[in-house]
Tab-separated table of C-alpha atoms in Angstrom:
chain	number	residue	atom	x	y	z
B	150	UNK	CA	0.175	-10.850	-4.727
B	151	UNK	CA	1.352	-9.065	-7.852
B	152	UNK	CA	2.158	-5.363	-7.972
B	153	UNK	CA	-0.821	-4.856	-10.285
B	154	UNK	CA	-3.129	-6.338	-7.645
B	155	UNK	CA	-1.532	-4.072	-5.032
B	156	UNK	CA	-2.206	-1.021	-7.235
B	157	UNK	CA	-5.799	-2.128	-7.817
B	158	UNK	CA	-6.393	-2.591	-4.080
B	159	UNK	CA	-4.846	0.799	-3.316
B	160	UNK	CA	-7.017	2.533	-5.915
B	161	UNK	CA	-10.114	0.734	-4.699
B	162	UNK	CA	-9.501	1.731	-1.104
B	163	UNK	CA	-8.189	5.278	-1.509
B	164	UNK	CA	-9.121	6.386	-5.037
B	165	UNK	CA	-6.647	6.438	-7.919
B	166	UNK	CA	-5.060	9.823	-7.292
B	167	UNK	CA	-4.763	9.501	-3.513
B	168	UNK	CA	-3.463	5.938	-3.844
B	169	UNK	CA	-0.624	7.070	-6.094
B	170	UNK	CA	0.213	9.935	-3.732
B	171	UNK	CA	0.214	7.627	-0.713
B	172	UNK	CA	2.375	5.029	-2.432
B	173	UNK	CA	4.858	7.682	-3.482
B	174	UNK	CA	4.910	9.966	-0.412
B	175	UNK	CA	3.711	8.199	2.759
B	176	UNK	CA	6.660	6.796	4.737
B	177	UNK	CA	5.889	3.609	6.654
B	178	UNK	CA	8.034	2.780	9.675
B	179	UNK	CA	7.020	-0.884	9.421
B	180	UNK	CA	8.716	-0.981	6.012
B	181	UNK	CA	11.995	0.381	7.318
B	182	UNK	CA	11.158	4.034	6.737
B	183	UNK	CA	10.275	3.456	3.096
B	184	UNK	CA	7.294	4.474	1.056
B	185	UNK	CA	5.215	1.721	-0.535
B	186	UNK	CA	6.859	2.427	-3.892
B	187	UNK	CA	10.348	2.241	-2.379
B	188	UNK	CA	9.491	-0.973	-0.551
B	189	UNK	CA	8.246	-2.601	-3.749
B	190	UNK	CA	11.371	-1.466	-5.611
B	191	UNK	CA	13.491	-2.945	-2.795
B	192	UNK	CA	11.848	-6.320	-3.364
B	193	UNK	CA	9.481	-6.404	-0.405
B	194	UNK	CA	6.495	-8.551	-1.404
B	195	UNK	CA	3.413	-6.602	-2.494
B	196	UNK	CA	1.215	-8.397	0.043
B	197	UNK	CA	3.502	-7.314	2.888
B	198	UNK	CA	3.437	-3.738	1.599
B	199	UNK	CA	-0.365	-3.812	1.292
B	200	UNK	CA	-0.756	-5.044	4.867
B	201	UNK	CA	1.667	-2.376	6.121
B	202	UNK	CA	-0.380	0.316	4.355
B	203	UNK	CA	-3.580	-1.130	5.809
B	204	UNK	CA	-2.134	-1.138	9.320
B	205	UNK	CA	-0.773	2.392	9.066
B	206	UNK	CA	-3.962	3.845	7.613
B	207	UNK	CA	-6.331	1.737	9.719
B	208	UNK	CA	-8.090	-0.033	6.868
B	209	UNK	CA	-10.740	-2.315	8.434
B	210	UNK	CA	-9.983	-6.040	8.428
B	211	UNK	CA	-12.867	-6.881	6.119
B	212	UNK	CA	-11.379	-4.690	3.346
B	213	UNK	CA	-7.813	-6.007	3.482
């Protein structure tokens, strides 16, 4: 998954503004205490980051 797809999925699930805030501010323990943005910058694959966000924010399986 590309970062652009990750951003599109985030915006589709949470709305553009909230998605950007979550990616920038929400720390995910499953990503080593990083935010989604930090994880992506550290080279963690976008799909792994997306699934971590989905798990943390309880996104239903059918929307992942």
